[in-house]
PDB file of C-alpha atoms in Angstrom:
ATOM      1  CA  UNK A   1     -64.741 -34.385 -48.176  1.00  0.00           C
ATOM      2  CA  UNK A   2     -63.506 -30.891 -47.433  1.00  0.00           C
ATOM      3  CA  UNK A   3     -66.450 -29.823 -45.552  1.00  0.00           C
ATOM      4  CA  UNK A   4     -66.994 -32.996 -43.689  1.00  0.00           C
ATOM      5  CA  UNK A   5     -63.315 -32.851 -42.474  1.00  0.00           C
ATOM      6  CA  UNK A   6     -64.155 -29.537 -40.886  1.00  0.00           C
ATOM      7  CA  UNK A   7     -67.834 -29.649 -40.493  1.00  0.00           C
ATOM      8  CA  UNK A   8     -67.490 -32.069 -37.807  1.00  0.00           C
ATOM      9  CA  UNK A   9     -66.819 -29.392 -35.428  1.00  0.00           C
ATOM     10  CA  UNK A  10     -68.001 -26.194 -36.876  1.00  0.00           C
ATOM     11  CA  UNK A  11     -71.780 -27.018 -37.229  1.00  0.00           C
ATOM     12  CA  UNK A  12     -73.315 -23.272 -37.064  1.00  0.00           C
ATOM     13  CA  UNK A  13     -75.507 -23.555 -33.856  1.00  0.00           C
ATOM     14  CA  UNK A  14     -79.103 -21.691 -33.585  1.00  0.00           C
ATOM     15  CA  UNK A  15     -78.636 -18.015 -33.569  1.00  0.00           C
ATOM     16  CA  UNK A  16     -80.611 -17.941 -30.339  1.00  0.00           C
ATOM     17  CA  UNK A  17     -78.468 -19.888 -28.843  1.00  0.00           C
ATOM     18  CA  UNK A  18     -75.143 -17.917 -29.870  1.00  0.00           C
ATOM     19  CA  UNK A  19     -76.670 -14.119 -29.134  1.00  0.00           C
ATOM     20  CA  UNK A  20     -78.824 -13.577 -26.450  1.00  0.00           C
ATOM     21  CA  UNK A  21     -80.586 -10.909 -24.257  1.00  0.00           C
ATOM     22  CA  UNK A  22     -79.647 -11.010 -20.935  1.00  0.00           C
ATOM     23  CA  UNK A  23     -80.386  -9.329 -17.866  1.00  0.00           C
ATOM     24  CA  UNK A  24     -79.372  -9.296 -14.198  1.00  0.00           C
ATOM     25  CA  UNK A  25     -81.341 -12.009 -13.269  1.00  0.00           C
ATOM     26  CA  UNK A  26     -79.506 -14.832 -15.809  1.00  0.00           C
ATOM     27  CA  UNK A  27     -76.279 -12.964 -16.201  1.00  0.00           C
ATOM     28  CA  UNK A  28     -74.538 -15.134 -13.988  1.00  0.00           C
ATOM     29  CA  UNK A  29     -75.109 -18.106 -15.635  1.00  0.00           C
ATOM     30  CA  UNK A  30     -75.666 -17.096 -19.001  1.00  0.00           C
ATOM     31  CA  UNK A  31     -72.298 -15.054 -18.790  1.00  0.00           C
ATOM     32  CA  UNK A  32     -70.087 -15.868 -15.962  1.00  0.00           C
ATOM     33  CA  UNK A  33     -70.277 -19.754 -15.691  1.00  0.00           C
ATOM     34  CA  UNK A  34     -70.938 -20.201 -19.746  1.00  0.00           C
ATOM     35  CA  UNK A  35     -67.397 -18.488 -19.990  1.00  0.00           C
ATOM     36  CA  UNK A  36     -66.292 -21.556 -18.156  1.00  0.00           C
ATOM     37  CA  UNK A  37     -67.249 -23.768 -21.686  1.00  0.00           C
ATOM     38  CA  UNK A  38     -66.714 -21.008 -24.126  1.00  0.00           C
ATOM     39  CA  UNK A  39     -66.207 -17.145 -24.249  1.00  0.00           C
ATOM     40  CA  UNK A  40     -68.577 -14.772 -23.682  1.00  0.00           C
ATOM     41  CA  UNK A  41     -68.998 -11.082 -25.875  1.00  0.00           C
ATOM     42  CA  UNK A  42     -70.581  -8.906 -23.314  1.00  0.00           C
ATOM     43  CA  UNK A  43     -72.362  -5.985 -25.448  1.00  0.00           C
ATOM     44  CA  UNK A  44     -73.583  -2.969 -23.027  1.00  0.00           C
ATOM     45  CA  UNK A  45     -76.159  -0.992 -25.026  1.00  0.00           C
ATOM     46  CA  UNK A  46     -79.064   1.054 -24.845  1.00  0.00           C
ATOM     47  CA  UNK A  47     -81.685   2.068 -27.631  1.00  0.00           C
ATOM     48  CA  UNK A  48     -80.803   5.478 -27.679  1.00  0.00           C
ATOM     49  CA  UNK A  49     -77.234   5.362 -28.398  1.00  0.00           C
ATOM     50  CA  UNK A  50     -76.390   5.799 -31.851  1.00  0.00           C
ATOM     51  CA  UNK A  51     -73.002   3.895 -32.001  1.00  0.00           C
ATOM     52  CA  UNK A  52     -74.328   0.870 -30.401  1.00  0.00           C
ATOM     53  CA  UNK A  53     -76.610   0.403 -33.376  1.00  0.00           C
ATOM     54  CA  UNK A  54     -73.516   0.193 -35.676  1.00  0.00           C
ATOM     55  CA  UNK A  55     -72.003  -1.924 -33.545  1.00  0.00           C
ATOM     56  CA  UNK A  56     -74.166  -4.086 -32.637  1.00  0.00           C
ATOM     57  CA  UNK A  57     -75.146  -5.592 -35.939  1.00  0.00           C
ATOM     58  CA  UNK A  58     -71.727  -5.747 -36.447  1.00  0.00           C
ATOM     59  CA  UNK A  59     -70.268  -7.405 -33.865  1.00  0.00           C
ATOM     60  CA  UNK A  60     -73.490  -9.684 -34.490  1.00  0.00           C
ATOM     61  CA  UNK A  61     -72.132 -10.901 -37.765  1.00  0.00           C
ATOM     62  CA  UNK A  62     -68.435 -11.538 -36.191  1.00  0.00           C
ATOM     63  CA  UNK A  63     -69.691 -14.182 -33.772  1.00  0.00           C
ATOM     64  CA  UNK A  64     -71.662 -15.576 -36.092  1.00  0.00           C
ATOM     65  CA  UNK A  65     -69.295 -16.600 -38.419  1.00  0.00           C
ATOM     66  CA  UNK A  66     -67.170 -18.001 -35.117  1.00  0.00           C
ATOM     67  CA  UNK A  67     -69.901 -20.762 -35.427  1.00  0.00           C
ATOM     68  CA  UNK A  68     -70.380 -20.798 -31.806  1.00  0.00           C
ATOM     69  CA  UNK A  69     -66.943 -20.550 -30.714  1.00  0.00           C
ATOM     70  CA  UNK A  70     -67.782 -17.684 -28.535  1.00  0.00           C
ATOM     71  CA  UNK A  71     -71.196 -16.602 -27.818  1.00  0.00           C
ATOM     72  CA  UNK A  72     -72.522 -12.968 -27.203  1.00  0.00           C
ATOM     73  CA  UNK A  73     -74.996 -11.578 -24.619  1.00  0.00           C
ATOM     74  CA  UNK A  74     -76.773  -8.042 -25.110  1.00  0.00           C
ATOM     75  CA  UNK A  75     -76.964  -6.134 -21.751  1.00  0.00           C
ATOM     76  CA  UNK A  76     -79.783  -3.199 -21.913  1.00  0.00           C
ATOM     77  CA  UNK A  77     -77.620  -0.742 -19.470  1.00  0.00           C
ATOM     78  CA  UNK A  78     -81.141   1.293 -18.877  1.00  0.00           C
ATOM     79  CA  UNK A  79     -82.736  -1.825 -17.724  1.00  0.00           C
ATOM     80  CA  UNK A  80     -79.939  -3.451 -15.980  1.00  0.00           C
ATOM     81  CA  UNK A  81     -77.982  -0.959 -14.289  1.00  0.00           C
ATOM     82  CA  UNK A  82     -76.603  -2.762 -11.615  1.00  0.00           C
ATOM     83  CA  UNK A  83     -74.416  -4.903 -13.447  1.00  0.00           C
ATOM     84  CA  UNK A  84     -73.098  -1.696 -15.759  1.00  0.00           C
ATOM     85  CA  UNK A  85     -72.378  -0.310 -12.519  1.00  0.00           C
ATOM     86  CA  UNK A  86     -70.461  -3.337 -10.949  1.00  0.00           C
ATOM     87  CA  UNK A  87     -68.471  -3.595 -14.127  1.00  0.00           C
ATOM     88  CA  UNK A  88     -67.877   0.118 -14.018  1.00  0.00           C
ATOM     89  CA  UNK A  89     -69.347   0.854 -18.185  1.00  0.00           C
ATOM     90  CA  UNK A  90     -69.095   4.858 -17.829  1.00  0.00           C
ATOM     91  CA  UNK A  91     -69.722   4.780 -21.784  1.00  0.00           C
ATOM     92  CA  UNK A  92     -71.687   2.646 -24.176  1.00  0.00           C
ATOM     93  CA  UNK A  93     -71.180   1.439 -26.323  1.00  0.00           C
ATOM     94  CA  UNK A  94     -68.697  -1.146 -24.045  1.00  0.00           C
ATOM     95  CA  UNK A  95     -68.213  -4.425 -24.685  1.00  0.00           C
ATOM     96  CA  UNK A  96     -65.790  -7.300 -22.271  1.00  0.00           C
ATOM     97  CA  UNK A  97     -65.463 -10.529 -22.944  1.00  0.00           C
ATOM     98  CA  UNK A  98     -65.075 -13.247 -20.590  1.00  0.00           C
ATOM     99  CA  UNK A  99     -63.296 -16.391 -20.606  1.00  0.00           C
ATOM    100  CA  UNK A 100     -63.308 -19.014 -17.603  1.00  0.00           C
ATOM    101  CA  UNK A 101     -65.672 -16.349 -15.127  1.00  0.00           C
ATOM    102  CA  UNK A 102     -63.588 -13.496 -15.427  1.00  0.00           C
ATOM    103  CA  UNK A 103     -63.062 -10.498 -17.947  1.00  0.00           C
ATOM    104  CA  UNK A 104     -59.976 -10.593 -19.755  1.00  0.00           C
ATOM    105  CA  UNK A 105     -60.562  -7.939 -22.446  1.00  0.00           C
ATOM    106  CA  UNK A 106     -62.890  -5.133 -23.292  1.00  0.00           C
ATOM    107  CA  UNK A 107     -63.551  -1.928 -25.897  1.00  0.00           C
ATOM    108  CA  UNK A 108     -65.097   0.926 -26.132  1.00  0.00           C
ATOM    109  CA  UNK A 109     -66.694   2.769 -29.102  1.00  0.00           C
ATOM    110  CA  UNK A 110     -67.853   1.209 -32.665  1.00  0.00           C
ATOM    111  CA  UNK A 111     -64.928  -0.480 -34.018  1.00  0.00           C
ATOM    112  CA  UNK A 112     -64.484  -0.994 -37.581  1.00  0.00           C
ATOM    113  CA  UNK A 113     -65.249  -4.571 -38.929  1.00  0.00           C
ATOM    114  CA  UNK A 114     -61.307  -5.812 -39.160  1.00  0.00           C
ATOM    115  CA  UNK A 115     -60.683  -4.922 -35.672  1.00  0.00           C
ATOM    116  CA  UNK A 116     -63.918  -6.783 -34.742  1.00  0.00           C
ATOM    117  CA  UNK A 117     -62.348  -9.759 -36.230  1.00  0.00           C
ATOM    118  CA  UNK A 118     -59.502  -9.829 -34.644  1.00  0.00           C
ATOM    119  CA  UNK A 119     -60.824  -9.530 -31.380  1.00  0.00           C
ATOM    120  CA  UNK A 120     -62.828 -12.268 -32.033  1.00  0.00           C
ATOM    121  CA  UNK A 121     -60.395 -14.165 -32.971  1.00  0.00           C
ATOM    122  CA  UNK A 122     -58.036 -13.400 -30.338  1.00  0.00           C
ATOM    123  CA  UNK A 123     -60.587 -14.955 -28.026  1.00  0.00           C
ATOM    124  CA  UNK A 124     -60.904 -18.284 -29.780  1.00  0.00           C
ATOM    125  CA  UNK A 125     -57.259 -18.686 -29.945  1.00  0.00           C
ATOM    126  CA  UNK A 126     -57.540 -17.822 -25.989  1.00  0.00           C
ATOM    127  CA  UNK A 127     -60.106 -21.078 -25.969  1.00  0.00           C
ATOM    128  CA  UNK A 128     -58.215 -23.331 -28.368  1.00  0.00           C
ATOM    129  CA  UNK A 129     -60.993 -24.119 -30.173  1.00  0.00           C
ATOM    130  CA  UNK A 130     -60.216 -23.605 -33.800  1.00  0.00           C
ATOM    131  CA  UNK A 131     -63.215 -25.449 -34.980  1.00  0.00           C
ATOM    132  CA  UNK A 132     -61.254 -28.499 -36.578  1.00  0.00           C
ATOM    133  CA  UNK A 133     -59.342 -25.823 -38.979  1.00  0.00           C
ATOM    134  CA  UNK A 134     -55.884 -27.667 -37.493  1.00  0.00           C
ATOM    135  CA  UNK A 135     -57.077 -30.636 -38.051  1.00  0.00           C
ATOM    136  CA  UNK A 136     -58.008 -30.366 -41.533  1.00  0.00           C
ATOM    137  CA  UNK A 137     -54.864 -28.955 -42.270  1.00  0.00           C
ATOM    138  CA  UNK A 138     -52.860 -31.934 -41.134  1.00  0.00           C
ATOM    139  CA  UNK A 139     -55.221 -33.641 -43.190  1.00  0.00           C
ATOM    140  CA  UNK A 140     -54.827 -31.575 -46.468  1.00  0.00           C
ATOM    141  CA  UNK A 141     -51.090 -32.035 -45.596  1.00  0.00           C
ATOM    142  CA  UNK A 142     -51.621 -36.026 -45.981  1.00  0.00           C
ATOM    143  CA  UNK A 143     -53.422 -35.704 -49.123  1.00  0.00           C
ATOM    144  CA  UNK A 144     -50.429 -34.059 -50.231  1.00  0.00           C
ATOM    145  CA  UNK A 145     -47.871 -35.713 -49.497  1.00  0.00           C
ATOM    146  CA  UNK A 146     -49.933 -38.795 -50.705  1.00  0.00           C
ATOM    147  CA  UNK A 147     -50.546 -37.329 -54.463  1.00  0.00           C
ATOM    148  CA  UNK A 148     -54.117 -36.404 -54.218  1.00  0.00           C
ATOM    149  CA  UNK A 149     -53.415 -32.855 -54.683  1.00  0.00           C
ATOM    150  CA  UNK A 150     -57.101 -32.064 -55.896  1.00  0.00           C
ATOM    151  CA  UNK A 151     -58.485 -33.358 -52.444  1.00  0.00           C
ATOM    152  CA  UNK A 152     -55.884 -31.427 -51.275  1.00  0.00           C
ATOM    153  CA  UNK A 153     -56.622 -28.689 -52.632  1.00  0.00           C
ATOM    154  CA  UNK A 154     -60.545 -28.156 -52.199  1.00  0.00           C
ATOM    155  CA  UNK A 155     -59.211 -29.315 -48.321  1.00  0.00           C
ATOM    156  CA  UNK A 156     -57.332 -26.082 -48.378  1.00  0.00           C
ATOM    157  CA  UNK A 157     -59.823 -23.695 -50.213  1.00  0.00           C
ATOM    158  CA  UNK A 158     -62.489 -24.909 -47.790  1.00  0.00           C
ATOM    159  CA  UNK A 159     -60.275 -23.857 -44.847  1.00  0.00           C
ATOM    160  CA  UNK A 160     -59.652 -20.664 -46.246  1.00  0.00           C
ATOM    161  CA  UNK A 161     -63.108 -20.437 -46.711  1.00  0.00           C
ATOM    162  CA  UNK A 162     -63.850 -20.125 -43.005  1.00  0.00           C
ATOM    163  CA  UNK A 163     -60.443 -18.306 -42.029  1.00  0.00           C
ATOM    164  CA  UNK A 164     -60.000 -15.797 -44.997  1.00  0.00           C
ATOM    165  CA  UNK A 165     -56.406 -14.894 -43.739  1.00  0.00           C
ATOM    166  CA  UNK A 166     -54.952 -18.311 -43.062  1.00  0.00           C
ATOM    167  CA  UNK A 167     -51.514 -18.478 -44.341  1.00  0.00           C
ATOM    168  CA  UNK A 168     -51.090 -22.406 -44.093  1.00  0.00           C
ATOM    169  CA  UNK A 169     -53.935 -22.727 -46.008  1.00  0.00           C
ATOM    170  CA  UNK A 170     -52.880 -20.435 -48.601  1.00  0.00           C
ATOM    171  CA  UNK A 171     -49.857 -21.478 -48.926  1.00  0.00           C
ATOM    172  CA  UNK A 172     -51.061 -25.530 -48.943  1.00  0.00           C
ATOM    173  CA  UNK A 173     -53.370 -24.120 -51.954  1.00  0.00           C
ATOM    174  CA  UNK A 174     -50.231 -22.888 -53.743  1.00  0.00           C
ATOM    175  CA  UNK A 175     -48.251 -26.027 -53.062  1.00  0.00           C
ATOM    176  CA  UNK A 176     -51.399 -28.243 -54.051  1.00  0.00           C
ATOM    177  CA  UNK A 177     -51.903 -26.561 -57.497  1.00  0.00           C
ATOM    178  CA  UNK A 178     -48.244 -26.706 -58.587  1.00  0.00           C
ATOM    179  CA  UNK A 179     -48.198 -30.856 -57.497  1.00  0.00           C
ATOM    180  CA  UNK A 180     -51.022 -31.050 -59.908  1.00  0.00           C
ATOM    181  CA  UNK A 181     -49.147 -29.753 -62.579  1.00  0.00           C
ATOM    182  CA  UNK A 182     -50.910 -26.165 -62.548  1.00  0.00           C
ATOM    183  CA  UNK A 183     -48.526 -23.400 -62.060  1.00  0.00           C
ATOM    184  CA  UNK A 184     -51.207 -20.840 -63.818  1.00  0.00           C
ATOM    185  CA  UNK A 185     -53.995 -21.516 -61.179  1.00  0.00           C
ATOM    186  CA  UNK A 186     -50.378 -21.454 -58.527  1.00  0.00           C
ATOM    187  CA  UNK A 187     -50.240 -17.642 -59.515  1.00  0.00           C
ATOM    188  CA  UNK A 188     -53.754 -17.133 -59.913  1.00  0.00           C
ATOM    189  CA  UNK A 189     -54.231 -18.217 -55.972  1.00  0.00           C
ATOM    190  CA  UNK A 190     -51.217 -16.538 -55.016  1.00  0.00           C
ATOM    191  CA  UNK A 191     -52.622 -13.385 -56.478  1.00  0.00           C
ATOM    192  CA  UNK A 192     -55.284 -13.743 -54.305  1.00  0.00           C
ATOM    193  CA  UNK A 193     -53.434 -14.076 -51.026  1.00  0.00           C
ATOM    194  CA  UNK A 194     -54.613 -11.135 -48.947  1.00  0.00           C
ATOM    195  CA  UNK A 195     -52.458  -8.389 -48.582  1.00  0.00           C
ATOM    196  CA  UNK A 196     -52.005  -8.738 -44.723  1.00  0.00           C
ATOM    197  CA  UNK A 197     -50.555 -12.240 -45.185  1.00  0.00           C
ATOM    198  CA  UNK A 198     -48.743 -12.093 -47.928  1.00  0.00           C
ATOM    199  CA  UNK A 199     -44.849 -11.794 -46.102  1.00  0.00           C
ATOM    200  CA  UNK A 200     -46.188 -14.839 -43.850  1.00  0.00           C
ATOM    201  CA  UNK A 201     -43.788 -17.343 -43.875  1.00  0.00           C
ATOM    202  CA  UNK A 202     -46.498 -20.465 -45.604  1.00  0.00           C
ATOM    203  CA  UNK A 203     -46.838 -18.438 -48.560  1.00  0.00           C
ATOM    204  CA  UNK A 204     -43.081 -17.158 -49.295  1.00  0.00           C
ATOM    205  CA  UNK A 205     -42.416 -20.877 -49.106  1.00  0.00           C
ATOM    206  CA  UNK A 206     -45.017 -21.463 -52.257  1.00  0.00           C
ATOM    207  CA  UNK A 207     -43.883 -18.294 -53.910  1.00  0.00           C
ATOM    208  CA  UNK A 208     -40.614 -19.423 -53.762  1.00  0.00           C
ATOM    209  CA  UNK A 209     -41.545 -22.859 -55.051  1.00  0.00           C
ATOM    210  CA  UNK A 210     -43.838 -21.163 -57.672  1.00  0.00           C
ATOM    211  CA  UNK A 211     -41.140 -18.810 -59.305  1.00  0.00           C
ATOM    212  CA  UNK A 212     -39.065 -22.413 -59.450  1.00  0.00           C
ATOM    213  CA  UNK A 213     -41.486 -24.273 -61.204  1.00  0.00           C
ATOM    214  CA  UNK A 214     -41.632 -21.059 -63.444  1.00  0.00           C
ATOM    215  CA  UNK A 215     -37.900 -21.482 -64.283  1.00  0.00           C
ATOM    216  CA  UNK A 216     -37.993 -24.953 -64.456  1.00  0.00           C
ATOM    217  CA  UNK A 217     -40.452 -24.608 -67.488  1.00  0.00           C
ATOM    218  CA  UNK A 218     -37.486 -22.879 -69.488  1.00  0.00           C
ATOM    219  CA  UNK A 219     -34.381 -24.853 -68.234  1.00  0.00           C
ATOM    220  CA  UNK A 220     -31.868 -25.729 -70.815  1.00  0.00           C
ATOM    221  CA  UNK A 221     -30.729 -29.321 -71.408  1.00  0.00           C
ATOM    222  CA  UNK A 222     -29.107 -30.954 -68.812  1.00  0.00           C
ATOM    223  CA  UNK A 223     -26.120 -33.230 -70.467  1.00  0.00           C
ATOM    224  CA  UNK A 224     -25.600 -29.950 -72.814  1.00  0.00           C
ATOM    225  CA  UNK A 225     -25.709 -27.192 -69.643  1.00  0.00           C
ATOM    226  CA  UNK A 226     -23.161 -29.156 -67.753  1.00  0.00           C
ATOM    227  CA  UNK A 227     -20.695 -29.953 -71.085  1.00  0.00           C
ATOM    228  CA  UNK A 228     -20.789 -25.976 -71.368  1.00  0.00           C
ATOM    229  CA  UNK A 229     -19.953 -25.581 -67.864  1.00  0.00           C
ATOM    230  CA  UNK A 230     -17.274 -28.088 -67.767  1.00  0.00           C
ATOM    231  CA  UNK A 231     -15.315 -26.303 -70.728  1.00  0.00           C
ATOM    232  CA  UNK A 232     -15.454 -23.242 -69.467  1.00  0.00           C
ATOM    233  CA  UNK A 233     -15.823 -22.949 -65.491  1.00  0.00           C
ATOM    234  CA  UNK A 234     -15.652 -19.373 -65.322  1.00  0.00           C
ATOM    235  CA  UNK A 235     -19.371 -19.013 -67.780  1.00  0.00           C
ATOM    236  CA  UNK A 236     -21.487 -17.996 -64.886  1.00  0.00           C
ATOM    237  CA  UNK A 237     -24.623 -17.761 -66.869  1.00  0.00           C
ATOM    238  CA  UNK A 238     -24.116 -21.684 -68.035  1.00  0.00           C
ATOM    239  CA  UNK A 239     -23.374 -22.835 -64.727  1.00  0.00           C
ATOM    240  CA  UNK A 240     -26.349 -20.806 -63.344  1.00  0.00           C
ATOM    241  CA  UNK A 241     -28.573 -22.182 -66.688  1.00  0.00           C
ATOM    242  CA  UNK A 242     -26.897 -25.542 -65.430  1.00  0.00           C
ATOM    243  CA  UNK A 243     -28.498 -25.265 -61.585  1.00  0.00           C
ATOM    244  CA  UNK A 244     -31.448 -24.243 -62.733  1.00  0.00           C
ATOM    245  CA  UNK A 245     -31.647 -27.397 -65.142  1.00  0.00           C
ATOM    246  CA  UNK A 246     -30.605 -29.527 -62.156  1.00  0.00           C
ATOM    247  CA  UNK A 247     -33.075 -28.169 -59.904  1.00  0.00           C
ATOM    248  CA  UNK A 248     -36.208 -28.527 -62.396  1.00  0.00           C
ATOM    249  CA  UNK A 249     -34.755 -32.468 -62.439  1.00  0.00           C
ATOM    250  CA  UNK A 250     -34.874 -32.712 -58.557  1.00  0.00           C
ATOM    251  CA  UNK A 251     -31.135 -32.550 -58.228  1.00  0.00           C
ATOM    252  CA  UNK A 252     -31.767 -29.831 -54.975  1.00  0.00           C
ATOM    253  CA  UNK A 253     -28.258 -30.563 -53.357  1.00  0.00           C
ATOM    254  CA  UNK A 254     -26.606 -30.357 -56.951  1.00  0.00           C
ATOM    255  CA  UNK A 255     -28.330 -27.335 -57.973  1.00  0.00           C
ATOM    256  CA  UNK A 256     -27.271 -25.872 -54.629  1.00  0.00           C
ATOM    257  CA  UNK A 257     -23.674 -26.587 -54.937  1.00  0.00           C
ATOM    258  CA  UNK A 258     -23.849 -25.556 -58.369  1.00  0.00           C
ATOM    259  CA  UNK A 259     -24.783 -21.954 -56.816  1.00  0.00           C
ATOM    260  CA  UNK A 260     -22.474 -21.806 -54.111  1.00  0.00           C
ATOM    261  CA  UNK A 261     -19.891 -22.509 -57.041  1.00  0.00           C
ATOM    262  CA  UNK A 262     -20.862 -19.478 -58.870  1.00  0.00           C
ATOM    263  CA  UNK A 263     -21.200 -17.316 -56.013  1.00  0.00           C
ATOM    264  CA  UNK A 264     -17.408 -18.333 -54.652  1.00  0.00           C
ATOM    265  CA  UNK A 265     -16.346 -17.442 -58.178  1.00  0.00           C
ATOM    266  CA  UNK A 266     -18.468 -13.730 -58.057  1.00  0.00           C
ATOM    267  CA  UNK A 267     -21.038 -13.015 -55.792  1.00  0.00           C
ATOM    268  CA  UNK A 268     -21.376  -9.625 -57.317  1.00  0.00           C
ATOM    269  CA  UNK A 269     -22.050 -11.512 -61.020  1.00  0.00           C
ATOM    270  CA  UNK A 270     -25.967 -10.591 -62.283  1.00  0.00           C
ATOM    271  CA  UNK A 271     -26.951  -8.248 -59.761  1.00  0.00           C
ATOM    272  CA  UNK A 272     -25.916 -11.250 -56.801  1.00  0.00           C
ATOM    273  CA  UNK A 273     -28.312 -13.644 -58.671  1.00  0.00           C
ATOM    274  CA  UNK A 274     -26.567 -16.762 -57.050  1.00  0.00           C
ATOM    275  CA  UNK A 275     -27.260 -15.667 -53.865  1.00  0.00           C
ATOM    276  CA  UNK A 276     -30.743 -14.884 -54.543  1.00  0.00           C
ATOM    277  CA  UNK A 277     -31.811 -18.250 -56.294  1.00  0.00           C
ATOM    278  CA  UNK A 278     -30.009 -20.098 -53.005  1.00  0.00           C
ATOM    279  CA  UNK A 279     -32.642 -18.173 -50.789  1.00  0.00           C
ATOM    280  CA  UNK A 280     -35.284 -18.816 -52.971  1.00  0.00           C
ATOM    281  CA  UNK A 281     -34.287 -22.707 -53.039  1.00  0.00           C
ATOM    282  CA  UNK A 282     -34.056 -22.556 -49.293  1.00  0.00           C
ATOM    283  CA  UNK A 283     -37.527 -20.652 -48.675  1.00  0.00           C
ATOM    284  CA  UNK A 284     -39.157 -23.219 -50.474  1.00  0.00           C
ATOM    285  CA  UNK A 285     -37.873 -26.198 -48.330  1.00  0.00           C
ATOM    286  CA  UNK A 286     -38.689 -26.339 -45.375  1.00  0.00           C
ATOM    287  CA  UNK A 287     -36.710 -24.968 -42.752  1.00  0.00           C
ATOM    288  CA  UNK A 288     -35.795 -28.330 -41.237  1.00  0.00           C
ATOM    289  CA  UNK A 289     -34.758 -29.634 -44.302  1.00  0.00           C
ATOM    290  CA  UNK A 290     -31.284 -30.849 -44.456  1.00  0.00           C
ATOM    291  CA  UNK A 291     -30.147 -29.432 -47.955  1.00  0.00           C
ATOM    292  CA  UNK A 292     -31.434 -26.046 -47.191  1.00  0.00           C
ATOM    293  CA  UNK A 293     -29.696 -26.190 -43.616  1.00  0.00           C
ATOM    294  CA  UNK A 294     -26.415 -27.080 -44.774  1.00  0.00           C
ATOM    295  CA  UNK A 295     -26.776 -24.811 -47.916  1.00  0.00           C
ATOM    296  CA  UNK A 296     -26.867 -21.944 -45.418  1.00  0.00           C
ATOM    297  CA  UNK A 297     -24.432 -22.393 -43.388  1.00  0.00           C
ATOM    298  CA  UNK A 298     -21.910 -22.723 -46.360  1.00  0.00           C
ATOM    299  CA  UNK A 299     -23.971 -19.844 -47.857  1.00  0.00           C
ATOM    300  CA  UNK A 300     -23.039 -18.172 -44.614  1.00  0.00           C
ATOM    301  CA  UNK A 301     -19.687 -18.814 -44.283  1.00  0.00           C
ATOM    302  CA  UNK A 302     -18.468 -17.734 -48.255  1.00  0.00           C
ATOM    303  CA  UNK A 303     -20.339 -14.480 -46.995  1.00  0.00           C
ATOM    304  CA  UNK A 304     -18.430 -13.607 -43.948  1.00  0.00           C
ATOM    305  CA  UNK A 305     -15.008 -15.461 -45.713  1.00  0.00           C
TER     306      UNK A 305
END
């Protein structure tokens, strides 16, 4: 199901049809009015130059995995000087890309393979063509929200699959593996979050909901919890035990006040643990959410009291 849902739009095309050889004769339409559809990699090269022959497998590979969302043409400067000249390329290897008949970015020099990447990329987001990747995520989203957290899941691991560093996705895989009941394979795909998108806001939301579901596992009994609380109100560890045993029941707003309780009482108590679990509750909600807007605001206002 996963790779239908984004298979429909990210068939790879023929290489020969994605990288090409162009010259001056067909580089007006194979570059200039083909950047009208889709963008265009313009790689000026020669077979003498050492650096173009790193980079030019290289940046190969990149617009290959794009799947035809841009497409690259290879411009021999020794045999097509004119054009190197009319885009003034004083150095090769130089590469521009173009987007709707004009240039609108360019390099010089073998870049490593991350910057590659994101060059790419930065030219398909220029296009809006994501190759159905938003679309399956809405979808994953459904499956989600519907219970089928498998299909959900394999939904997001196939996304992730074509966009390593998508932090929706990662964080939907979280999300997914905890509604199945999971929380080991939770951590284990957390763990595998790479590093440059692991502060993205998608995956502190399933971290935080994680290291929940982690407490939950351990909460006290409820009917005893709040009994201890009730005859002493001053026990900050019960009534902390107490809104961690509310939360792991689904009582968010209770557990919340709960918090705000203990933090009103001693916000300094356990290294300011109240306040911490109330941003951890409100990370993992979403920020619209009504509980974890009003929760701040009265977080907010016991701070600056």
């Amino acid at each position: 199901m996963a790779e239908m849902l984004i298979g429909e739009n990210t068939a790879a095309p023929a290489a020969g049809d994605i990288i090409k050889d162009v010259t001056e004769a067909d580089f007006m339409k194979e570059v200039v009015e083909k950047s009208q559809q889709v963008p265009v990699i313009v790689d000026f090269w020669a077979p003498w130059c050492g650096p173009c022959k790193t980079l030019g497998p290289a940046l190969e590979a990149e617009v290959t995995k794009a799947k035809g969302r841009v497409v690259m043409a290879k411009v021999n400067v020794d045999e097509n000087q004119m054009i190197a000249s009319q885009l003034r390329v004083q150095s090769i290897p130089t590469v521009y890309a173009f987007w709707q008949g004009q240039p609108v970015d360019a390099f010089q020099g073998a870049l490593p393979q991350s910057e590659l990447k994101a060059f790419i990329d930065k030219l398909t987001q220029l296009s809006g063509d994501d190759g159905g990747l938003g679309e399956a995520l809405e979808a994953a989203e459904a499956m989600l929200a519907e219970g089928a957290h498998d299909d959900a899941a394999e939904t997001f691991a196939a996304i992730i699959g074509e966009e390593q560093e998508n932090a929706e996705a990662w964080g939907g895989l979280i999300r997914a593996r905890l509604a199945g009941g999971d929380a080991d394979a939770a951590a284990q795909a957390l763990e595998q979050v790479p590093a440059a998108i692991t502060s993205a806001a998608p995956v502190e939301a399933a971290r935080a909901q994680l290291q929940l579901a982690q407490q939950a596992a351990t909460a006290g009994p409820l009917d005893d919890l709040r009994a201890k609380v009730e005859a002493d109100p001053a026990d900050q560890q019960a009534r902390f035990d107490y809104a961690t045993a509310l939360h792991a029941g689904g009582q968010v707003e209770e557990a919340v006040d709960q918090l705000l309780e203990s933090f009103r009482r001693d916000r300094e108590w356990n290294d300011s643990a109240a306040k911490a679990q109330l941003i951890t509750i409100f990370d993992a909600l979403k920020p619209t959410d009504p509980i974890a807007q009003k929760g701040r605001r009265r977080l907010s206002s016991l701070i600056f009291a």
